[in-house]
Short mmCIF file of C-alpha atoms in Angstrom, two decimals:
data_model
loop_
_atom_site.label_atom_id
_atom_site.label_comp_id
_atom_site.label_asym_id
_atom_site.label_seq_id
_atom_site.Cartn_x
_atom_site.Cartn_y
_atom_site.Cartn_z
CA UNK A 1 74.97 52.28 96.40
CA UNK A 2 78.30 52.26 97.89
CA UNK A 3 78.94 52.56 101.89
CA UNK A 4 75.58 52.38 103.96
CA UNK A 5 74.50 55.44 105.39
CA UNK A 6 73.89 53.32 108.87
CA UNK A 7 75.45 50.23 110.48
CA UNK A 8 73.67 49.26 113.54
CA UNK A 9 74.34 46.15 116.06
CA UNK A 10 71.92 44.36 117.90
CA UNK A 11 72.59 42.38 120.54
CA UNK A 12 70.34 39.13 120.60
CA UNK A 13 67.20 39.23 122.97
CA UNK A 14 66.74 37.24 125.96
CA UNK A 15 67.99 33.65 125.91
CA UNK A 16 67.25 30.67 128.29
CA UNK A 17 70.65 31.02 129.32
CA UNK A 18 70.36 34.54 130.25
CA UNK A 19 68.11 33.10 132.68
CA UNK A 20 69.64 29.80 133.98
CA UNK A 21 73.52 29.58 133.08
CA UNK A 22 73.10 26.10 134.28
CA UNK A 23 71.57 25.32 131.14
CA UNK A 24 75.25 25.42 129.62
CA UNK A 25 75.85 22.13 131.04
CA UNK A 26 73.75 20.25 129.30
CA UNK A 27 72.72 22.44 126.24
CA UNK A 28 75.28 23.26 123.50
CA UNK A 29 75.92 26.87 123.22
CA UNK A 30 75.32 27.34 119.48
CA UNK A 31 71.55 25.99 120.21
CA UNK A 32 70.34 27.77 123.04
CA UNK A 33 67.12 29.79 122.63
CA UNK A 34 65.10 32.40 123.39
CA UNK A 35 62.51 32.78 126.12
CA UNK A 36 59.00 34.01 125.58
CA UNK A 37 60.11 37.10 127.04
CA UNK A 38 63.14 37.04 124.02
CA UNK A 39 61.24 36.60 121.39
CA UNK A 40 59.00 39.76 122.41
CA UNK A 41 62.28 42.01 122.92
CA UNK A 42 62.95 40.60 119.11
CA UNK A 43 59.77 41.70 117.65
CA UNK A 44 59.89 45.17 119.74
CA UNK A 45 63.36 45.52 118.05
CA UNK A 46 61.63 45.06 114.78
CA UNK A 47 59.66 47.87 115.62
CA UNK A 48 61.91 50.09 116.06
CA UNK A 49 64.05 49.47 113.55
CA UNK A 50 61.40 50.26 111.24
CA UNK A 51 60.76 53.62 112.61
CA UNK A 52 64.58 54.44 111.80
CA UNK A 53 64.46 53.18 108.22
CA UNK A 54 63.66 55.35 105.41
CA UNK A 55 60.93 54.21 103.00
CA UNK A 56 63.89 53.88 100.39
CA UNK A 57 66.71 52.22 102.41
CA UNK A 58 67.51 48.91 101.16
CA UNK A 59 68.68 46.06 104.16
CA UNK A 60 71.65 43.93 104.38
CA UNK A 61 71.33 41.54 107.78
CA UNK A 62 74.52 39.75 108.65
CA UNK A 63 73.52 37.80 111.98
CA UNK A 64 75.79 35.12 113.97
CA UNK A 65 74.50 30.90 113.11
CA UNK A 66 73.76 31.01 117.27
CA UNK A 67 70.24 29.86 117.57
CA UNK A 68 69.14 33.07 119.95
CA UNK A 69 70.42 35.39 117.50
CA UNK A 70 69.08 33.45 114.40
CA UNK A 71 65.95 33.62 116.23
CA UNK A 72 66.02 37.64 117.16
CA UNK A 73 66.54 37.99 113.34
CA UNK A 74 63.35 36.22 112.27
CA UNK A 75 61.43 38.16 114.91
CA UNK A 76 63.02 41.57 113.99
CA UNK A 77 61.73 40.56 109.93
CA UNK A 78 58.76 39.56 111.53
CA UNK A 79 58.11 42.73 112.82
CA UNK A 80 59.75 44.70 110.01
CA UNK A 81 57.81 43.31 107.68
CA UNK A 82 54.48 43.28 108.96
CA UNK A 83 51.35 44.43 107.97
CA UNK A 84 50.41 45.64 111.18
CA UNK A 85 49.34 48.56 111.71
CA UNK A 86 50.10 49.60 108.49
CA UNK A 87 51.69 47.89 105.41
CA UNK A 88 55.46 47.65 105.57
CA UNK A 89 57.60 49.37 102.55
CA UNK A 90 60.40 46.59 103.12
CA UNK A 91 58.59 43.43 101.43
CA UNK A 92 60.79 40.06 103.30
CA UNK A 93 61.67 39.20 99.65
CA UNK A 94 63.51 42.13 99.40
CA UNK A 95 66.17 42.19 102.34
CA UNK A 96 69.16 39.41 102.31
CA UNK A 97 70.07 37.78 104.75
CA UNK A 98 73.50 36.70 105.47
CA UNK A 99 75.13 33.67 108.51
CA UNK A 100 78.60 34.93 109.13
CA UNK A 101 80.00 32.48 111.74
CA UNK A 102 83.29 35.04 112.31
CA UNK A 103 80.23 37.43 114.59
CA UNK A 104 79.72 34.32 116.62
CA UNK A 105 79.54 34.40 120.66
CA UNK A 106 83.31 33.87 122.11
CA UNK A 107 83.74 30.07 122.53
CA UNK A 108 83.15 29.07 126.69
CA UNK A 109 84.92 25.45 126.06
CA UNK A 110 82.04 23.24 124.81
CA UNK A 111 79.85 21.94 127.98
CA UNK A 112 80.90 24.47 130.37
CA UNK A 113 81.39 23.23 134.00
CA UNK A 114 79.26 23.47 137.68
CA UNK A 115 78.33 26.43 138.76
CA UNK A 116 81.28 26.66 141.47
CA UNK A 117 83.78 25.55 139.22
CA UNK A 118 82.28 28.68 136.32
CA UNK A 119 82.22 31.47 139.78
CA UNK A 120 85.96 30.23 140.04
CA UNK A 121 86.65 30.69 136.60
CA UNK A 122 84.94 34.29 136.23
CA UNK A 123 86.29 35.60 139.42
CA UNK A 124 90.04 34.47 137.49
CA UNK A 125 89.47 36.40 134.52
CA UNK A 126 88.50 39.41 136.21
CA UNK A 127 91.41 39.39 137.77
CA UNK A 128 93.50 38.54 134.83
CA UNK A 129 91.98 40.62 132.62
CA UNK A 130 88.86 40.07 130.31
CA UNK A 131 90.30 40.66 126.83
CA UNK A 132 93.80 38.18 127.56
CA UNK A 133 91.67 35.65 129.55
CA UNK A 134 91.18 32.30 127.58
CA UNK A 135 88.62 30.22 128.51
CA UNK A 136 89.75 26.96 128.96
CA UNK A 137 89.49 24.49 125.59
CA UNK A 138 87.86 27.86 124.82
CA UNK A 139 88.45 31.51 123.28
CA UNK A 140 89.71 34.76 124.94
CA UNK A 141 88.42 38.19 123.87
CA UNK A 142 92.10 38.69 121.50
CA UNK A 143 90.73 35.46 119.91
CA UNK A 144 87.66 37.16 119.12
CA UNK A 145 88.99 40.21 118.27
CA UNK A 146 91.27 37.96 115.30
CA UNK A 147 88.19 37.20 113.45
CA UNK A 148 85.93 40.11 114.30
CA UNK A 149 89.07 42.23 112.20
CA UNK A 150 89.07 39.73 109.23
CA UNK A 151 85.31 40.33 109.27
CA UNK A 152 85.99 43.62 109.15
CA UNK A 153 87.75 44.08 105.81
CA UNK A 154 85.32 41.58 104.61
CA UNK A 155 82.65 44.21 105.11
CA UNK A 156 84.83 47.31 104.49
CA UNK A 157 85.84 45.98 101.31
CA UNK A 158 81.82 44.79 100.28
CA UNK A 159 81.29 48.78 100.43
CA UNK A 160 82.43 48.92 97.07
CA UNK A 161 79.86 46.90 95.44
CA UNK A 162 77.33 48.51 93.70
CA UNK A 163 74.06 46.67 94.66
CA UNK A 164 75.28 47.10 98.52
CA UNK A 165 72.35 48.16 100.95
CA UNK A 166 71.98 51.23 102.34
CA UNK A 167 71.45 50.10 105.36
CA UNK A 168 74.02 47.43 107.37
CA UNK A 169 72.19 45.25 110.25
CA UNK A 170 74.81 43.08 112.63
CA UNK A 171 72.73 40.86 114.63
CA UNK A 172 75.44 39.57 117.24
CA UNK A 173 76.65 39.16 120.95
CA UNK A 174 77.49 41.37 123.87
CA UNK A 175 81.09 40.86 123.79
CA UNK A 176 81.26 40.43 119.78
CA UNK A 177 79.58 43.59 119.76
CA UNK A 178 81.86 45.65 122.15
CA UNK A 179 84.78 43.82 120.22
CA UNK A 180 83.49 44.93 116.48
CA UNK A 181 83.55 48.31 117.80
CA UNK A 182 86.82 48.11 119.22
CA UNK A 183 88.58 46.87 116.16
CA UNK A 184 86.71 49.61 114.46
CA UNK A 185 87.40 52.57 116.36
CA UNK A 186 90.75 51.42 117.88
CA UNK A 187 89.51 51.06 121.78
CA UNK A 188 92.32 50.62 123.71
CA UNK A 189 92.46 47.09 125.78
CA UNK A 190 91.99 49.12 129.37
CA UNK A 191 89.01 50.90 127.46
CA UNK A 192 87.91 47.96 126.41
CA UNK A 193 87.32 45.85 130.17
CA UNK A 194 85.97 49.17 131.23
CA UNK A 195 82.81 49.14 128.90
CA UNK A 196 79.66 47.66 130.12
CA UNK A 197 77.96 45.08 128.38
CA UNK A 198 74.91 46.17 125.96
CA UNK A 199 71.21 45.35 126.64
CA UNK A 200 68.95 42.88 124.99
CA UNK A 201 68.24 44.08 121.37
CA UNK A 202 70.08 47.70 122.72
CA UNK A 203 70.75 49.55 119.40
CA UNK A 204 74.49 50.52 118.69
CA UNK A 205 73.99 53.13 115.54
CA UNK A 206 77.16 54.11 113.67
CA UNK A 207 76.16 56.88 111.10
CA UNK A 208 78.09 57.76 108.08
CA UNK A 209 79.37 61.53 108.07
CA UNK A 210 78.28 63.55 104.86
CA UNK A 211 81.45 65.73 105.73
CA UNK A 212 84.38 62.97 105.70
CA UNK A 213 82.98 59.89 105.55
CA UNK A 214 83.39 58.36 108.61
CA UNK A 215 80.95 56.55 110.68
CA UNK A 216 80.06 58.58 114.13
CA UNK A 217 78.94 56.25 117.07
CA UNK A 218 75.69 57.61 117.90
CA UNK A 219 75.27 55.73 121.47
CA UNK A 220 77.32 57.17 124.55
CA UNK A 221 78.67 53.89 125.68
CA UNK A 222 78.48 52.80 129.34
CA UNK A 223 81.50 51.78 131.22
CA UNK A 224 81.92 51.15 134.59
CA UNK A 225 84.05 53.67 135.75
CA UNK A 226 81.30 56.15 135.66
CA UNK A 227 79.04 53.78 137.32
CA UNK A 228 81.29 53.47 139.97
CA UNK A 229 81.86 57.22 140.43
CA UNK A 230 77.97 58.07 139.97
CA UNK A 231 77.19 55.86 143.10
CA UNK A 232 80.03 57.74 144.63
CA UNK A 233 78.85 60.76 144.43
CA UNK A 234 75.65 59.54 145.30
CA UNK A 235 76.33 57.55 148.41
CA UNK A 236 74.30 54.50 147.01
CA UNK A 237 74.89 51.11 148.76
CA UNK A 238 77.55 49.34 147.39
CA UNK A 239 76.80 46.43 144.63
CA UNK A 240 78.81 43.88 143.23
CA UNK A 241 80.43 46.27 140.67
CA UNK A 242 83.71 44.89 138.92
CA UNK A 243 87.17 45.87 140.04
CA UNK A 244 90.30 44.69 138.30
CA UNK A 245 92.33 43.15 140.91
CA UNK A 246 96.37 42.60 141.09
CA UNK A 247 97.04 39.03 139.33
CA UNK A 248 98.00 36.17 142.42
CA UNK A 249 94.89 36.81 144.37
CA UNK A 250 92.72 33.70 144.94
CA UNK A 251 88.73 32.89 146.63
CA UNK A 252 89.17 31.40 149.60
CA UNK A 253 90.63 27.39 149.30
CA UNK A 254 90.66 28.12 145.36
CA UNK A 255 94.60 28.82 145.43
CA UNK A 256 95.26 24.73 146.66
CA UNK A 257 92.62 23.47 143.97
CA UNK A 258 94.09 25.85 141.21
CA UNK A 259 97.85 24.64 141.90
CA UNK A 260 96.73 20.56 141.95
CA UNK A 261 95.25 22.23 138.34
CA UNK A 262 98.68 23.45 137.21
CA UNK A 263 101.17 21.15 139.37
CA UNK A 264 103.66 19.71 136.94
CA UNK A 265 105.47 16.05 137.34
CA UNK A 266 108.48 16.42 138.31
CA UNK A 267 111.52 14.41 136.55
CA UNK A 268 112.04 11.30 139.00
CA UNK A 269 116.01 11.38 137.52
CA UNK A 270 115.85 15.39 139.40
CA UNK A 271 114.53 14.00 142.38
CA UNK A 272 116.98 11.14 143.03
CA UNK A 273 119.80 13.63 142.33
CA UNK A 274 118.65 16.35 145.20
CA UNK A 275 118.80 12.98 147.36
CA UNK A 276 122.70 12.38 146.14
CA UNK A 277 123.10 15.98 147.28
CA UNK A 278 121.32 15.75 150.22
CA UNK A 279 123.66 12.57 151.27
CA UNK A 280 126.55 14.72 150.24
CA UNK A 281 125.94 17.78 152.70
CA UNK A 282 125.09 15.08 154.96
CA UNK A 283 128.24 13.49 155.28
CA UNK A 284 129.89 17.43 154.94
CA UNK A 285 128.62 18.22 157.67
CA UNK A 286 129.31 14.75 159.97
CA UNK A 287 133.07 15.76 158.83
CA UNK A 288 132.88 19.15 159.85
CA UNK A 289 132.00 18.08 163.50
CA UNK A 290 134.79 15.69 163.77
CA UNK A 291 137.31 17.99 162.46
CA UNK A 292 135.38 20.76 165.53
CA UNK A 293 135.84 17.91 168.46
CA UNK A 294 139.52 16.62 167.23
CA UNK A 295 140.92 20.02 166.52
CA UNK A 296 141.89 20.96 170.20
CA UNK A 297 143.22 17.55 170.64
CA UNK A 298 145.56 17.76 167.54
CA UNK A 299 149.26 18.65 168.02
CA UNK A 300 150.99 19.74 164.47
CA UNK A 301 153.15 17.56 162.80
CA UNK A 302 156.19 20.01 163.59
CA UNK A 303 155.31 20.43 167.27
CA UNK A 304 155.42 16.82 167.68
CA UNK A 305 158.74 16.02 165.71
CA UNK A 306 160.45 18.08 167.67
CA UNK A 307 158.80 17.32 171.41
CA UNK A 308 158.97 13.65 170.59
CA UNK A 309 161.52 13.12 167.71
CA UNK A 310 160.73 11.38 164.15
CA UNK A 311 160.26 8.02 165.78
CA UNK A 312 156.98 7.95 168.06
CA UNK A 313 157.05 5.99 171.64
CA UNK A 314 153.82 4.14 171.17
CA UNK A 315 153.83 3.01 174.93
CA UNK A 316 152.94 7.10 175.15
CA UNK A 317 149.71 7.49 175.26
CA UNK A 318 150.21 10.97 173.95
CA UNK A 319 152.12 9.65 171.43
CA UNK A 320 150.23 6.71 170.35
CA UNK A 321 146.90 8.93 170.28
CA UNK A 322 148.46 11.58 168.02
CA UNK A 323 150.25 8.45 165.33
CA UNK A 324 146.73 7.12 165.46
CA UNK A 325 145.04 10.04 164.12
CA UNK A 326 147.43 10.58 161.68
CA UNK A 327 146.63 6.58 159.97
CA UNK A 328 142.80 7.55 159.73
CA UNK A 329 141.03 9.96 157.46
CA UNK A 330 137.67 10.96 156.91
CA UNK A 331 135.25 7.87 156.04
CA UNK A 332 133.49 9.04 153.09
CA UNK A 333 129.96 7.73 152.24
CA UNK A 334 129.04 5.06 150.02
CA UNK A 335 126.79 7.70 147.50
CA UNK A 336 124.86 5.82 144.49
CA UNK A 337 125.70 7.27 140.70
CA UNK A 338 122.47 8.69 139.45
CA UNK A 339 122.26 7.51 137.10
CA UNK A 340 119.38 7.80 133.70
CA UNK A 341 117.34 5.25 135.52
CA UNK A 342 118.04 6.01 138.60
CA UNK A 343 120.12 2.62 139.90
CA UNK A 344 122.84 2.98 137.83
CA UNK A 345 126.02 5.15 136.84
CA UNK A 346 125.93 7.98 135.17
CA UNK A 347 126.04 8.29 131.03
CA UNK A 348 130.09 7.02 130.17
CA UNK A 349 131.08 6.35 133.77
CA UNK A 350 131.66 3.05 135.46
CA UNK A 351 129.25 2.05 138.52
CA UNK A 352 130.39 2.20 141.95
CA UNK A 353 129.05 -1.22 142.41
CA UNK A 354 130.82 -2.71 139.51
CA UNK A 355 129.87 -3.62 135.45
CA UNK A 356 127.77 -6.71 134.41
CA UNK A 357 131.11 -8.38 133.06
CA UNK A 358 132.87 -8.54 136.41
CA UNK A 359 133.56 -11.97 137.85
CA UNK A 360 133.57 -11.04 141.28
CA UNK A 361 130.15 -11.47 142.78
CA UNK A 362 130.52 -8.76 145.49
CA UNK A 363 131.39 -6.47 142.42
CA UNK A 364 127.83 -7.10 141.22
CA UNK A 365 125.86 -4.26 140.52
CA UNK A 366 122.59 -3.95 142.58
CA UNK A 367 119.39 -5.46 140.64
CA UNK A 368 117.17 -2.94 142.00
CA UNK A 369 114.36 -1.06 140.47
CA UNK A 370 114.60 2.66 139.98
CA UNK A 371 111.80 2.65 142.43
CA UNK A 372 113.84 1.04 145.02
CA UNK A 373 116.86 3.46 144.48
CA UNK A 374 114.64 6.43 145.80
CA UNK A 375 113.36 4.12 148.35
CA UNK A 376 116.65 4.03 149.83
CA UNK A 377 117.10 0.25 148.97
CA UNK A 378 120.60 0.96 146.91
CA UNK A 379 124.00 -0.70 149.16
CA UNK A 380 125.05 2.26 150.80
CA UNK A 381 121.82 4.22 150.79
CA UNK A 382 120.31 4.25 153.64
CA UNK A 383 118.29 7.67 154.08
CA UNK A 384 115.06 7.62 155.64
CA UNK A 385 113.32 10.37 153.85
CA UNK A 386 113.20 8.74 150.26
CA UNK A 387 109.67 8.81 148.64
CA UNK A 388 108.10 6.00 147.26
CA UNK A 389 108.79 5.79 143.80
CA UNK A 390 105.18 4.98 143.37
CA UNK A 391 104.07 8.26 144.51
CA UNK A 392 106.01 9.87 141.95
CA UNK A 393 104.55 8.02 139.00
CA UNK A 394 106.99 4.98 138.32
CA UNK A 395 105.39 1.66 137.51
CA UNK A 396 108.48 -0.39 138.88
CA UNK A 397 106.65 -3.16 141.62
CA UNK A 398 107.96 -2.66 145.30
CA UNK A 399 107.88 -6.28 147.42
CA UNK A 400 106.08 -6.05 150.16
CA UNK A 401 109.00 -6.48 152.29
CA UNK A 402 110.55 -3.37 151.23
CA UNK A 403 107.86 -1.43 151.83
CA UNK A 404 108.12 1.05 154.70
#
């Protein structure tokens, strides 16, 4: 037979989670099923694909392994192939029926979430874009898209066989349905998040040309663009109609939940080094202020050999004030090495506080915890704003005494 003179994708009928998303919590996806009102759209479709058929057009159904779409397949035959009102030319024993997992719905992560924690997640993707978007532990639209196109040659290249139907029947999704048409027609990605989603067993025909070949989409696609500018022109009421937002924006009190989400631990080795480098603009600074105070005080070196000669008269207080300055110099503080672990020296370099081989007992290094180096408990540490090693993560035990 060759390529199919029609290809047309139906969209399963109504589902109980069409109805109640909260059903998603508790119901796998894969084995949600129709409503009573479902399985009428699917024998309605049945219907009406019958009226479309020719009495000598031979069916091929490829259909997704979701139970709402399995279902809307055996209602469609059920209708197809009914007696009623008049005998059907398509006998069931005549039309194969294929699962293809690759037209499967776009994976929502397993259980999917509460409902506020789902209205967070869809107001995200809007924002970020529907086709990018992954769900999380779940599938974007691209993701999708990667098996839609391997299903794609799969079909193109089942054209060729001989005993091929004439007509090809894709019982799918929404989205795999707007994505099979993508891939097949080369939408663009902005063209793409534009396009509405298709109704309940909604038809989308493709027709082969006689002329070239090619299959010509019969349905005039809704996006919502033109919904947007028919309710313009109109002056209709506004309704929650989707506009792609400017990635950072957030709900209200989302943007403090969503960075606990994607907060990152910090390395504790990091932290206790900002604290060296706080101590060192510390003391910077405390030297910069004495050198400010003393400075008008000061009398050069040359200005006071030659007032006073080489030889100072310490009974001058002038002169005794100025030799005195000139014995001290700056007192520079004690700063810990930071060492891998925190209490330590640095990789190669001695400590400050001496090695484990030194006899001297004052030379001892500190036995401290990394816990209680960023606690400020280190000789010569003494800054008040050190966390508690605790709070960042380390399992090192604190004594009660040293807590704050």
């Amino acid at each position: 037979m060759g390529k199919p003179r029609l290809i047309i994708l139906i969209r399963h009928a109504q589902s109980e989670g069409n109805k109640n998303r909260e059903i998603h919590q508790t119901v796998p996806d894969h084995r949600v099923k129709l409503t009573p009102e479902g399985w009428k759209q699917a024998e309605a479709a049945g219907l009406k694909l019958r009226s479309l058929l020719r009495p000598d057009d031979t069916l091929h159904f490829f259909t997704s392994p979701y139970r709402r779409t399995r279902e809307t397949t055996e209602g469609i035959l059920n209708a197809l192939t009914s007696s009623n009102p008049t005998p059907s030319p398509f006998p069931r024993h005549t039309i194969k029926v294929y699962e293809e997992p690759r037209l499967r719905e776009q994976d929502f992560g397993n259980f999917q979430p509460g409902s506020q924690e789902m209205a967070r997640m869809w107001a995200e993707r809007a924002e970020y874009g529907h086709f990018f978007y992954r769900i999380p532990n779940g599938e974007s639209a691209a993701d999708a898209y990667d098996r839609v196109s391997g299903f794609n040659d799969t079909l193109w290249r089942s054209f060729g066989e001989d005993d091929f139907a004439s007509v090809c029947v894709l019982v799918t999704h929404g989205l795999m349905t707007r994505v099979f048409l993508m891939k097949w027609y080369h939408f663009s990605v902005e063209y793409f998040e534009d396009l509405r989603n298709v109704d309940h067993c909604e038809f989308v025909v493709m027709k082969r040309s006689r002329e070239n070949q090619k299959y010509i989409l019969q349905n005039e696609l809704r996006t919502w663009s033109q919904l947007r500018k028919e309710r313009t022109e109109h002056k209709e009421p506004e309704s929650p109609i989707p506009v792609r937002k400017k990635w950072g924006g957030f709900q209200d009190g989302d943007e403090k939940e969503f960075r606990r989400r994607q907060a990152r631990r910090q390395n504790t080795a990091d932290l206790f080094i900002d604290e060296v480098n706080e101590l060192q603009q510390d003391e910077q600074v405390a030297v910069s202020s004495e050198s400010g105070k003393t400075r008008a005080r000061r009398i050069s070196s040359d200005q006071y050999t030659g007032r006073y000669g080489s030889n100072p008269d310490l009974s001058d207080p002038l002169q005794r004030g100025g030799a005195a300055r000139r014995k001290q110099s700056p007192q520079r503080l004690s700063v810990p090495e930071g060492g891998r672990d925190g209490g330590g020296s640095r990789s190669g370099a001695p400590s400050r506080s001496g090695s484990d081989t030194s006899d001297d007992p004052s030379r001892q290094p500190v036995r401290r915890s990394m816990a209680m180096a960023l606690h400020g408990g280190l000789e010569g540490s003494s800054s008040p704003h050190r966390a508690r090693a605790d709070a960042l993560g380390d399992q090192s035990e604190i004594d009660d005494e040293d807590a704050p």
